[in-house]
PDB file of C-alpha atoms in Angstrom:
ATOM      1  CA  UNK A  27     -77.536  12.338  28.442  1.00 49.00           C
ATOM      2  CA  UNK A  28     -76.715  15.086  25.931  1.00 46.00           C
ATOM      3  CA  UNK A  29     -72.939  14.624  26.548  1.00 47.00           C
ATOM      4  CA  UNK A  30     -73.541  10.886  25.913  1.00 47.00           C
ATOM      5  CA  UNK A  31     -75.384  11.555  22.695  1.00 43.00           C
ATOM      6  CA  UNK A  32     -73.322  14.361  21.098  1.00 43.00           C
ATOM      7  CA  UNK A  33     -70.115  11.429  21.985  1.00 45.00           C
ATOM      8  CA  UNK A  34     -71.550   8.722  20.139  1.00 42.00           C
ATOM      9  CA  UNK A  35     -72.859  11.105  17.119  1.00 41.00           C
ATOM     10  CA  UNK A  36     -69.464  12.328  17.144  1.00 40.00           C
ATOM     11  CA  UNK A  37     -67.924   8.912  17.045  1.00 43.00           C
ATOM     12  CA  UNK A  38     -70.204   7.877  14.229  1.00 40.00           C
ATOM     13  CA  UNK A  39     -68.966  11.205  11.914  1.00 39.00           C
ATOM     14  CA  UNK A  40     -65.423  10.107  12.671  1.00 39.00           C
ATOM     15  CA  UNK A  41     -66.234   6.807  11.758  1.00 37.00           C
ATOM     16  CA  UNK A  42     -68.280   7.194   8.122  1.00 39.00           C
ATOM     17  CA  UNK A  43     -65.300   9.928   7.460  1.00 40.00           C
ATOM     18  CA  UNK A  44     -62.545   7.393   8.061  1.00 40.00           C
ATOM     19  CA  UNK A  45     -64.643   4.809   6.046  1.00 37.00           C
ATOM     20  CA  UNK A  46     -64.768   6.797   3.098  1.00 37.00           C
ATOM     21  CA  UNK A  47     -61.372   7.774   2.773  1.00 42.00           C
ATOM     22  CA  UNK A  48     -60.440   4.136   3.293  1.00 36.00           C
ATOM     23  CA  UNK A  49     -62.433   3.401   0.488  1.00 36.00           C
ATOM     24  CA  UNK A  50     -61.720   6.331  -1.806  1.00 42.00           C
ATOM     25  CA  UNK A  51     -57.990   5.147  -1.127  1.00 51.00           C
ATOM     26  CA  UNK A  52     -58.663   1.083  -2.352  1.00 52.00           C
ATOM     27  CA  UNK A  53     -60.111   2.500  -5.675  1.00 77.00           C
ATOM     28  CA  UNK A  54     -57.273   4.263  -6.750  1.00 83.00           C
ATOM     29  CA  UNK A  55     -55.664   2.522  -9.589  1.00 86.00           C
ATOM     30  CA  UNK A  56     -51.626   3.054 -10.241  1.00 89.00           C
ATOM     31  CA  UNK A  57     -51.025   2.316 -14.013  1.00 90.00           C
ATOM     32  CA  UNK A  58     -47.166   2.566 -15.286  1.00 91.00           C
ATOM     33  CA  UNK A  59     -46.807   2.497 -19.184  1.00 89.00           C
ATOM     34  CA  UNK A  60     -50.647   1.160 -19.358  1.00 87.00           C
ATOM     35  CA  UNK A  61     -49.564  -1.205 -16.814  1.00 88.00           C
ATOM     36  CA  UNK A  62     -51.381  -1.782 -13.639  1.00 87.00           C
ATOM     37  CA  UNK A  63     -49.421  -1.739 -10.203  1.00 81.00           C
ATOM     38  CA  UNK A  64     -49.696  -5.225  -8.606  1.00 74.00           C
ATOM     39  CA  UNK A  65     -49.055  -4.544  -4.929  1.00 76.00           C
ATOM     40  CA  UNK A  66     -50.314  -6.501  -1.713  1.00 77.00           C
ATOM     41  CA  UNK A  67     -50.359  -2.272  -0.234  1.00 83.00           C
ATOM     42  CA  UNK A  68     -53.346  -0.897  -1.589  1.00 85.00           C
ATOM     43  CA  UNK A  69     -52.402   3.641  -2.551  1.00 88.00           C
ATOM     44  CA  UNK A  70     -53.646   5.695  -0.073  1.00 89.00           C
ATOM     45  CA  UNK A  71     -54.785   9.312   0.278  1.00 89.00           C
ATOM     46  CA  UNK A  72     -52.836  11.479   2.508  1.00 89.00           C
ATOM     47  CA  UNK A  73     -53.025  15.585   2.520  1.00 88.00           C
ATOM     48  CA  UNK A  74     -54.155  15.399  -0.573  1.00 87.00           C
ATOM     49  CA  UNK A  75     -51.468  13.492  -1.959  1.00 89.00           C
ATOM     50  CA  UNK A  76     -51.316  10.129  -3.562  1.00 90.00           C
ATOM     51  CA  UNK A  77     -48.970   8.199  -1.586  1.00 91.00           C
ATOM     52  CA  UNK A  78     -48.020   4.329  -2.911  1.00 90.00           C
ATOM     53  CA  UNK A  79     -45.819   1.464  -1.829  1.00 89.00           C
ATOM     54  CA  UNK A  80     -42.274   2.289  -2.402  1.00 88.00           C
ATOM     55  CA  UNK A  81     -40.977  -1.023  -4.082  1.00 84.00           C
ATOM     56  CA  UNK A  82     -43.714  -1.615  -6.326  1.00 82.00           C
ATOM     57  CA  UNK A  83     -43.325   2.060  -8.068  1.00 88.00           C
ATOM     58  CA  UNK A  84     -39.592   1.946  -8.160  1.00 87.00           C
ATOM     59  CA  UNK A  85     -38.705  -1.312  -9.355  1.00 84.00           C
ATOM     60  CA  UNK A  86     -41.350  -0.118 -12.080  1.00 87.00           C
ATOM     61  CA  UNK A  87     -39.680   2.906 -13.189  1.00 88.00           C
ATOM     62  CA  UNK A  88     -36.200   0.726 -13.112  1.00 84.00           C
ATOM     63  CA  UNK A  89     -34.931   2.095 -10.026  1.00 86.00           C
ATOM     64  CA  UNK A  90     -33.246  -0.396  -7.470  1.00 84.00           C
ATOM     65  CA  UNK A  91     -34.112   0.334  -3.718  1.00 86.00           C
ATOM     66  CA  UNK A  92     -31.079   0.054  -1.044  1.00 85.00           C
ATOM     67  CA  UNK A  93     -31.721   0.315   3.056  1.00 80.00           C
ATOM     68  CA  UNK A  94     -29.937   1.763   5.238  1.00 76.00           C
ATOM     69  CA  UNK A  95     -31.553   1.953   8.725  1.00 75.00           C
ATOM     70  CA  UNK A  96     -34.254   4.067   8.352  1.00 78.00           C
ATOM     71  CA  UNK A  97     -32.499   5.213   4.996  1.00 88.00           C
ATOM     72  CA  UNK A  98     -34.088   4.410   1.816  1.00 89.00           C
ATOM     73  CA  UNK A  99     -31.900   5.108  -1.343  1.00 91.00           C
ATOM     74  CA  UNK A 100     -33.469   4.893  -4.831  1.00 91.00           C
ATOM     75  CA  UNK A 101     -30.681   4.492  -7.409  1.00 89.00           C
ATOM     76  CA  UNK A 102     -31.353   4.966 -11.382  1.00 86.00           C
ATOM     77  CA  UNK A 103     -28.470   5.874 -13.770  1.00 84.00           C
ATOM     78  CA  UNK A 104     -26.978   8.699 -12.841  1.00 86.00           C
ATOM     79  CA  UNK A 105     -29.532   9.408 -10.144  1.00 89.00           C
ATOM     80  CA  UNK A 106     -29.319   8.358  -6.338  1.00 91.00           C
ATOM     81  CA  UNK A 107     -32.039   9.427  -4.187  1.00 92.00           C
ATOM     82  CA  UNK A 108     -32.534   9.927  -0.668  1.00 92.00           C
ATOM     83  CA  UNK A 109     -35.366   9.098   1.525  1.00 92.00           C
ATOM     84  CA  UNK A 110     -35.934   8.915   5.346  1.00 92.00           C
ATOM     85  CA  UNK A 111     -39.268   7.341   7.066  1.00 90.00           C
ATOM     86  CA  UNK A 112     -41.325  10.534   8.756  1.00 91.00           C
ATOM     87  CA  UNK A 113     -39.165  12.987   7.445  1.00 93.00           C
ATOM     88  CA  UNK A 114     -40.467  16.270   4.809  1.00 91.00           C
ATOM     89  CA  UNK A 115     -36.842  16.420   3.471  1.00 93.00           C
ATOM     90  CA  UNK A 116     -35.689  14.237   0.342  1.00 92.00           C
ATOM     91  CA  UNK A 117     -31.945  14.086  -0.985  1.00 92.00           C
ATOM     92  CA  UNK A 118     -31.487  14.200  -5.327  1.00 91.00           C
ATOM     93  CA  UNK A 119     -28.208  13.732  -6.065  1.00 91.00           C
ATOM     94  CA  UNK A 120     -27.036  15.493  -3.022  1.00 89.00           C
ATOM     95  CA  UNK A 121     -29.868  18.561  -3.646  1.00 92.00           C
ATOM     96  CA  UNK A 122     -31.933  18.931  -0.688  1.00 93.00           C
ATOM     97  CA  UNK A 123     -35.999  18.757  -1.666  1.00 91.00           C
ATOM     98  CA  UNK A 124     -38.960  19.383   0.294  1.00 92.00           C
ATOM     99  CA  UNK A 125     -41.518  17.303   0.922  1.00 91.00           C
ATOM    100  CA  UNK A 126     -45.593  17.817   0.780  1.00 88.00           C
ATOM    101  CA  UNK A 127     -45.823  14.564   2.839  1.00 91.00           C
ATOM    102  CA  UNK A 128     -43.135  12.733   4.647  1.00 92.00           C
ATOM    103  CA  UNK A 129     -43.057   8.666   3.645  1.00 92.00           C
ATOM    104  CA  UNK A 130     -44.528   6.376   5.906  1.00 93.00           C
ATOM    105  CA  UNK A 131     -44.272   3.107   7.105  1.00 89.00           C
ATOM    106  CA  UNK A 132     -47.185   1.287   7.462  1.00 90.00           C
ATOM    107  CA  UNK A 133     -48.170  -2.813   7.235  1.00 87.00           C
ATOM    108  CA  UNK A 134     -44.426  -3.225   6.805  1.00 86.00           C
ATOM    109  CA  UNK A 135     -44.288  -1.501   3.446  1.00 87.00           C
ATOM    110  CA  UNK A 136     -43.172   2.509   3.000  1.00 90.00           C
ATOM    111  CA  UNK A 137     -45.182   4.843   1.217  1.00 92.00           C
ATOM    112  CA  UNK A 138     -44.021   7.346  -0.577  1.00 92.00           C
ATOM    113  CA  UNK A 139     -45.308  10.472  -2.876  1.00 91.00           C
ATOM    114  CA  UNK A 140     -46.156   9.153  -6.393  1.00 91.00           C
ATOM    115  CA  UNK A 141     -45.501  12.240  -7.930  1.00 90.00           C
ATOM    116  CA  UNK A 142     -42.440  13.324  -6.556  1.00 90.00           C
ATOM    117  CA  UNK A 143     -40.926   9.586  -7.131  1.00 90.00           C
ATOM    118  CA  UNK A 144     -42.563   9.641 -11.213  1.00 90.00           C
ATOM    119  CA  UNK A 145     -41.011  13.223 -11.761  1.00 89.00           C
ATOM    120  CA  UNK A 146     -37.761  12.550  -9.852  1.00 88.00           C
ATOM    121  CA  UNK A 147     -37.095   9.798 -12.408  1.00 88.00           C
ATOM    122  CA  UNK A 148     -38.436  11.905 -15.848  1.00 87.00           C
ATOM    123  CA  UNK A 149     -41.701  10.651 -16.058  1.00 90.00           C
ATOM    124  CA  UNK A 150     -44.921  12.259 -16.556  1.00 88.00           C
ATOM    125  CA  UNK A 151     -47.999  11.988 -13.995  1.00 90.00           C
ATOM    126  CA  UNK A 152     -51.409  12.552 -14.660  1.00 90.00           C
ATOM    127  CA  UNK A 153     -54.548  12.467 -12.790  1.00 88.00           C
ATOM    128  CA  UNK A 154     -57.868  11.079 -13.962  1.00 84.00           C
ATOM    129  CA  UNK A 155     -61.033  10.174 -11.363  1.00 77.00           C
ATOM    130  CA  UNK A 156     -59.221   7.195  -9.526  1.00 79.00           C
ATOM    131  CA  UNK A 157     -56.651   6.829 -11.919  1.00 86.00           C
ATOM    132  CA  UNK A 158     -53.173   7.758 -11.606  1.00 89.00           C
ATOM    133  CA  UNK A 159     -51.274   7.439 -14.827  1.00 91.00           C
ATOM    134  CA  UNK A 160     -47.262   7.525 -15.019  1.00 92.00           C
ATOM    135  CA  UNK A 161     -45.712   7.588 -18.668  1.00 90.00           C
ATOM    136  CA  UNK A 162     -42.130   6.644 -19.036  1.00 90.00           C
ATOM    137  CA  UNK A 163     -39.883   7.732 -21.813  1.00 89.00           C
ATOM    138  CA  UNK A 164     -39.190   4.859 -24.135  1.00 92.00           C
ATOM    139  CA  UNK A 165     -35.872   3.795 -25.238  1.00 94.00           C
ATOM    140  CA  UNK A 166     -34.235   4.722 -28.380  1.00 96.00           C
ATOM    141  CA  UNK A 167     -31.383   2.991 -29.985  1.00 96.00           C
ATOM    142  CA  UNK A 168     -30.225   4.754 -33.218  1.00 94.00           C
ATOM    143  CA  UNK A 169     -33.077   6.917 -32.830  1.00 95.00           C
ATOM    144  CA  UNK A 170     -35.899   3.996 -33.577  1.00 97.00           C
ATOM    145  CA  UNK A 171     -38.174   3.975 -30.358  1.00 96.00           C
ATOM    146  CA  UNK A 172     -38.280   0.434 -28.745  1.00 97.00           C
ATOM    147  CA  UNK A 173     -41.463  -1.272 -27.734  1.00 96.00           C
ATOM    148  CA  UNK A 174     -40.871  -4.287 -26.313  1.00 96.00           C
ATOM    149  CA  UNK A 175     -37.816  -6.404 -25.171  1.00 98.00           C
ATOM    150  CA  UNK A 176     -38.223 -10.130 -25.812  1.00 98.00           C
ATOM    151  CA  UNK A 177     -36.063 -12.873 -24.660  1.00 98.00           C
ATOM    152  CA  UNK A 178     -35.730 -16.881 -25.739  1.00 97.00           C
ATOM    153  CA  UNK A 179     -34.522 -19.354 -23.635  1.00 95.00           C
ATOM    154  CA  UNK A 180     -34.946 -23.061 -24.361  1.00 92.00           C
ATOM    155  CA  UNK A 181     -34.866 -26.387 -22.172  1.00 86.00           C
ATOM    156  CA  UNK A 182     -34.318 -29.871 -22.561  1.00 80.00           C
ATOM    157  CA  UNK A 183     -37.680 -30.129 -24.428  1.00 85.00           C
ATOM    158  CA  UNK A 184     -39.870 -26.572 -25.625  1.00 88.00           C
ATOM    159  CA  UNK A 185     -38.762 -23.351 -25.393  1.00 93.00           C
ATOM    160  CA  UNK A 186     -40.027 -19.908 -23.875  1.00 96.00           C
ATOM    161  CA  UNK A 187     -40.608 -16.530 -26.314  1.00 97.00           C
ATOM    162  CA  UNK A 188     -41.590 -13.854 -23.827  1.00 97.00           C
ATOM    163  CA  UNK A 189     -41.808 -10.599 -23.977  1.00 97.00           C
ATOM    164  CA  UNK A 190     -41.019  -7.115 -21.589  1.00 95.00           C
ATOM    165  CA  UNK A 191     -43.523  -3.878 -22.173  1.00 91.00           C
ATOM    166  CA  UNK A 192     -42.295  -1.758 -19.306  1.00 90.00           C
ATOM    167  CA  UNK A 193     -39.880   1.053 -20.666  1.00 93.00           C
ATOM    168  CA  UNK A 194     -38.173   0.962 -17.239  1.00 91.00           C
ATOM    169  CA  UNK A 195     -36.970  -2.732 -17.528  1.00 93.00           C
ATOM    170  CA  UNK A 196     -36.170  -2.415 -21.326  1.00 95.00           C
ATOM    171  CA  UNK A 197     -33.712   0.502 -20.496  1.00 94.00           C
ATOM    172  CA  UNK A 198     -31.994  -1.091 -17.751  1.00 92.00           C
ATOM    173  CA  UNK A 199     -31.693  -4.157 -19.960  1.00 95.00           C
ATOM    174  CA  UNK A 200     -29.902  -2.454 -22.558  1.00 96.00           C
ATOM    175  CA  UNK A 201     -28.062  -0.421 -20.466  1.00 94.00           C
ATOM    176  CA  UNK A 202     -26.736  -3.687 -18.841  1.00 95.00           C
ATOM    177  CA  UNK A 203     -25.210  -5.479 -21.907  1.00 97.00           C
ATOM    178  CA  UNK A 204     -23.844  -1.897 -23.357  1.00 95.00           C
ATOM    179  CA  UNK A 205     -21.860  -1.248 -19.850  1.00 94.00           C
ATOM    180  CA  UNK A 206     -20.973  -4.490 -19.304  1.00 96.00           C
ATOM    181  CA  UNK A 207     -19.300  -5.731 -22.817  1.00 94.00           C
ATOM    182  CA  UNK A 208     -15.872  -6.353 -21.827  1.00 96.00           C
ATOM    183  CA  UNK A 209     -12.864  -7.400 -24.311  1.00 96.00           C
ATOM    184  CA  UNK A 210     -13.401  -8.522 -27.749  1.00 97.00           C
ATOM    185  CA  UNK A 211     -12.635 -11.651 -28.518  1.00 97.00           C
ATOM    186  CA  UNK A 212     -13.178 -14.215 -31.695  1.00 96.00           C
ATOM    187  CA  UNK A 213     -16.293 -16.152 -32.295  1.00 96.00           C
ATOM    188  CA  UNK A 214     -15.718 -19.518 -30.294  1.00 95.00           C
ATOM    189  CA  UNK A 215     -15.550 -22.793 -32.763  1.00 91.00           C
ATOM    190  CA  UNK A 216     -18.803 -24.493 -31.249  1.00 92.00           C
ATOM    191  CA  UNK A 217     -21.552 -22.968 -30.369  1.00 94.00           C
ATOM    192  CA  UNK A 218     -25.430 -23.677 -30.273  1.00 92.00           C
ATOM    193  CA  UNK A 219     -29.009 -23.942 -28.196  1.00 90.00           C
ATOM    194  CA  UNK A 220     -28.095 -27.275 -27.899  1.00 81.00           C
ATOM    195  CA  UNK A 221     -26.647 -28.580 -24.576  1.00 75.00           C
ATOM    196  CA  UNK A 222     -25.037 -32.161 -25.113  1.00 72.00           C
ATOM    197  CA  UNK A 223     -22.453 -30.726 -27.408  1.00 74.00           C
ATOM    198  CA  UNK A 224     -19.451 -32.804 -26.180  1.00 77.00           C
ATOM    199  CA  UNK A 225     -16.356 -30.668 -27.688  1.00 87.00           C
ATOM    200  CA  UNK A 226     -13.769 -28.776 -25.984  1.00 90.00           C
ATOM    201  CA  UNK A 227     -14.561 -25.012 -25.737  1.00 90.00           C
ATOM    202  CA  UNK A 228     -17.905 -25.456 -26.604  1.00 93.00           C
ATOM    203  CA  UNK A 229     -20.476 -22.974 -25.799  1.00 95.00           C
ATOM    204  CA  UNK A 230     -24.419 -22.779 -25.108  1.00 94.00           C
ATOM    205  CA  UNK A 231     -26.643 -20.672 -25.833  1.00 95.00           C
ATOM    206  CA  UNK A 232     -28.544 -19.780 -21.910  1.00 95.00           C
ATOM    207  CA  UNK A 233     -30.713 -16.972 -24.114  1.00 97.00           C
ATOM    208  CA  UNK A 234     -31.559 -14.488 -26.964  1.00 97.00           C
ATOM    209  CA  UNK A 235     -32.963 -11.004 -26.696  1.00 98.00           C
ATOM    210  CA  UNK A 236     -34.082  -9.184 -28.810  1.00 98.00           C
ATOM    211  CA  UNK A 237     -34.748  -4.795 -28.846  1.00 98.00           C
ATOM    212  CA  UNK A 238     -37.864  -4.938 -31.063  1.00 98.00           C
ATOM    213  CA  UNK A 239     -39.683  -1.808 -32.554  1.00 97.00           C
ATOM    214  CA  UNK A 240     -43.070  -0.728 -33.293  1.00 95.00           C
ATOM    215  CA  UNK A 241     -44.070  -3.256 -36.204  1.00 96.00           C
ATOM    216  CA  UNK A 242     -42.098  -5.786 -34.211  1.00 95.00           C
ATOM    217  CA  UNK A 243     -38.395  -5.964 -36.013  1.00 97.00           C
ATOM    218  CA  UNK A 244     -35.701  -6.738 -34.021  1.00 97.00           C
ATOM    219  CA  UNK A 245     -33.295  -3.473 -34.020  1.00 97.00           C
ATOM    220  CA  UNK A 246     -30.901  -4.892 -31.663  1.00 98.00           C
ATOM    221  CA  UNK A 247     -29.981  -8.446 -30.265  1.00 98.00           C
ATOM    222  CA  UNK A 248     -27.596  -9.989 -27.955  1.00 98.00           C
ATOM    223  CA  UNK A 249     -27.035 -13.785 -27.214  1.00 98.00           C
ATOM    224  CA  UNK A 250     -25.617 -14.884 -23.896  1.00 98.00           C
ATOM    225  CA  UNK A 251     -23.303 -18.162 -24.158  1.00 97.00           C
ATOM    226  CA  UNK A 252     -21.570 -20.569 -21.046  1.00 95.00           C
ATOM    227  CA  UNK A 253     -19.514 -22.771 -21.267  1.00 94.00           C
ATOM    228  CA  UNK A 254     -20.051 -26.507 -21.361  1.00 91.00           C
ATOM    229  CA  UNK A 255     -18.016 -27.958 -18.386  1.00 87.00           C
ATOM    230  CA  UNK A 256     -17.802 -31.623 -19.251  1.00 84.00           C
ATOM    231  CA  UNK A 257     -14.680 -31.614 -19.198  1.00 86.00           C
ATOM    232  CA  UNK A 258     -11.922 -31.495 -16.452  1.00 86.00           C
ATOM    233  CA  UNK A 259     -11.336 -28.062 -15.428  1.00 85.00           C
ATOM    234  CA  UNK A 260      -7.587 -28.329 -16.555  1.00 84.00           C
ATOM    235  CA  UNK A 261      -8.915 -28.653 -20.038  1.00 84.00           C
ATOM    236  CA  UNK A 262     -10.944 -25.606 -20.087  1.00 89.00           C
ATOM    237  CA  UNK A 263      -8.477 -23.118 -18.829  1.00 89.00           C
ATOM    238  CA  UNK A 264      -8.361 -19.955 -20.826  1.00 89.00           C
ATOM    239  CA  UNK A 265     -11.804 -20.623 -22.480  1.00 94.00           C
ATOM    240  CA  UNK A 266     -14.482 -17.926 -20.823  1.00 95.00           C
ATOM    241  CA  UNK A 267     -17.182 -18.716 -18.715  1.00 95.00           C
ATOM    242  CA  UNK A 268     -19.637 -16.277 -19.648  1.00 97.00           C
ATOM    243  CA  UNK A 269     -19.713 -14.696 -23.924  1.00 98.00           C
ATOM    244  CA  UNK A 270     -22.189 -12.253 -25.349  1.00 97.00           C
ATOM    245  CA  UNK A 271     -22.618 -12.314 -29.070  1.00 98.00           C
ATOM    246  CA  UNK A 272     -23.985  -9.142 -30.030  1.00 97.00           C
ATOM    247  CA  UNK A 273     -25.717 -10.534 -33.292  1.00 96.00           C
ATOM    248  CA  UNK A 274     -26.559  -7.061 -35.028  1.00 95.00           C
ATOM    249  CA  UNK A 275     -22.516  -6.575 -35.511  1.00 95.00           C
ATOM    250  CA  UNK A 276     -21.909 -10.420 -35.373  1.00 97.00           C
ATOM    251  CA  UNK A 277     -19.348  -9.357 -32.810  1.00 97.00           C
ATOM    252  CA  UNK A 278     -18.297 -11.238 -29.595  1.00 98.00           C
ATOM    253  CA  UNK A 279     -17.760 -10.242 -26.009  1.00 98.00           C
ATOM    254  CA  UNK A 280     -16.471 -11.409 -22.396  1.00 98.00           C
ATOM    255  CA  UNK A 281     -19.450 -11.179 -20.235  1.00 97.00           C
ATOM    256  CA  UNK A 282     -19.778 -11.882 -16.619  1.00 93.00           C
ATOM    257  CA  UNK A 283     -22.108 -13.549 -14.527  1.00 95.00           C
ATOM    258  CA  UNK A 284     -23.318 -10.338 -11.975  1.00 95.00           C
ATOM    259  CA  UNK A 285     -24.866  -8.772 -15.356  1.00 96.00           C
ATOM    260  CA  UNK A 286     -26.246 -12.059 -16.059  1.00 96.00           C
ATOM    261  CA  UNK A 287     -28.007 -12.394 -12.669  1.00 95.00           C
ATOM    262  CA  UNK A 288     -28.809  -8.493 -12.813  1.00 93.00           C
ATOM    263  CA  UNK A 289     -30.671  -9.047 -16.159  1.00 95.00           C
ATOM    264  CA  UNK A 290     -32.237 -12.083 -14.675  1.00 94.00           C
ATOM    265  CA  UNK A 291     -33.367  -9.739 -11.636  1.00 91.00           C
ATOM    266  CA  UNK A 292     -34.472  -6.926 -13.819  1.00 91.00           C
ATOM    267  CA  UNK A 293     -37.142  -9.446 -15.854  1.00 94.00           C
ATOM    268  CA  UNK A 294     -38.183 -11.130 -12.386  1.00 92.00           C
ATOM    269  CA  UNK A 295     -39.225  -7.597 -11.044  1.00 88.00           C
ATOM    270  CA  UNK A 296     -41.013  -6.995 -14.778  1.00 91.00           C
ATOM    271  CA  UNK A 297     -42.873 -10.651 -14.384  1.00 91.00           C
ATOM    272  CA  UNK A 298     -43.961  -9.775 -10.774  1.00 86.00           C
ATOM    273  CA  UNK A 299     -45.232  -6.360 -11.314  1.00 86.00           C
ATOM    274  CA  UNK A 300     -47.600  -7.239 -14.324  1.00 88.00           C
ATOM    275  CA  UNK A 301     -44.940  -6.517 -17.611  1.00 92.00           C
ATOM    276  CA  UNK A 302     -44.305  -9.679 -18.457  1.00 94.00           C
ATOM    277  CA  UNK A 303     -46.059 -11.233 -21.253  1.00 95.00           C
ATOM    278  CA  UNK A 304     -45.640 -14.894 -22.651  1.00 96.00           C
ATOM    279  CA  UNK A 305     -45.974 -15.553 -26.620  1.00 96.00           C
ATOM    280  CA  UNK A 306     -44.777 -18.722 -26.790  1.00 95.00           C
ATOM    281  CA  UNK A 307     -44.350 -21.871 -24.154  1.00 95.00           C
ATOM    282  CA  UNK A 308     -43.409 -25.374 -25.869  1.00 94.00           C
ATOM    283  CA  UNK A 309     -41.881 -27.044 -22.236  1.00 90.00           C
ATOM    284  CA  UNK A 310     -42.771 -30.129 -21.631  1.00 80.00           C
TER     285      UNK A 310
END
């Protein structure tokens, strides 16, 4: 009888212990640039360390996530890191780092050390309660901090005026029209928002974004062009498919259509994980 008692006492410690770190673990709250994580994967407690979903926090610091078996590689600039499921050994940029807690896999999504991810990619982690708080640096261009990237696109009928808060996604923006300018080239003859122009070598405008500051001014802004195929292809050899008109310098690039789709990606990610705000919808 005494065995059978101490048991089920024993079972119901085990039990209010696991239900309380279950619960301490929901009410931690992930915030990136005053951003809250969205993520199906609630952040759990594990030896004392905050682990989180591994896609949600990367894609939020800009980082793009590649698999390899049980392989994960987090790629940011000039940093590629390494990680492998159950294992207290991390690879940065070929530098071999220990781990306080290996990543996991659980509910189909990895978890992964907040801190070592945050301060792996230059960012700064602090600890308040429940809250974890990770502050990115903020791009500069010319030395004028940027605060939000917003982009313009416009249909048949309306327009959108959106803008992108996250630090992470602004970089990568900019970093994706500066790398991927390619030859100079003269300002095409027609160009506009509008769609139905019906010239040869005309071009329209897909959309505008702009680098704006603090107060709001734009600092720097590019326009992406295609071209209007209305015309037999025969007729439109050696026009471009794909222009950038950087608008600052009033100077025009070749662009290409992977950066297009990569910027496309990049603001997807920012929409999804709560940095996506819209100022302005006119579609009808």
């Amino acid at each position: 009888m005494k065995k059978a008692f101490f048991g089920l006492l024993f079972g119901i410690i085990l039990f209010v212990s696991s239900s309380s770190s279950i619960t301490y673990a929901a009410n931690i709250q992930i915030k990136v640039d005053g951003v809250a994580i969205s993520s199906d994967a609630k952040p759990e407690i594990k030896n004392k360390r905050t682990m989180v979903p591994l896609r949600a926090i990367s894609e939020s610091l800009g980082a793009t996530v590649e698999w390899s078996d049980s392989e994960v590689i987090l790629v940011k600039n000039d940093m590629k890191v390494m990680l492998k499921l159950n294992s207290s050994e991390a690879e940065k940029n070929g530098e071999k780092i220990a781990l306080d807690v290996k990543p996991y896999l659980k509910n189909n999504r990895v978890f992964v050390p907040i801190r070592f991810i945050a301060e792996t990619f230059g960012c700064n982690v602090d600890y308040s309660g429940s809250a974890v708080t990770v502050e990115t640096v903020p791009l500069a261009i010319d030395g004028v901090p940027i605060k939000a990237l917003q982009e313009e696109y416009h249909m048949t009928m309306g327009g959108v005026v959106q803008q992108i808060n996250g630090n992470a996604y602004i970089e990568a923006v900019y970093r994706i029209f500066k790398e991927n300018k390619g030859e100079k080239v003269e300002a095409p003859e027609h160009y506009s928002w509008m769609f139905t122009i019906d010239t040869l070598g005309s071009y329209y405008k897909n959309a505008q974004y702009d680098f704006l500051d603090h107060e709001g001014n734009s600092i720097v802004r590019y326009d992406v062009y295609s071209l209007i195929r209305s015309f037999p292809s025969e007729l439109l050899t050696g026009y471009p498919e794909l222009l950038i008109h950087d608008a600052t310098a009033d100077e025009w690039y070749l662009f290409d259509d992977q950066a297009r789709q990569s910027i496309g990606r990049f603001i997807g990610d920012a929409s999804r994980n709560g940095f996506l705000t819209v100022i302005k919808d006119t579609v009808v």
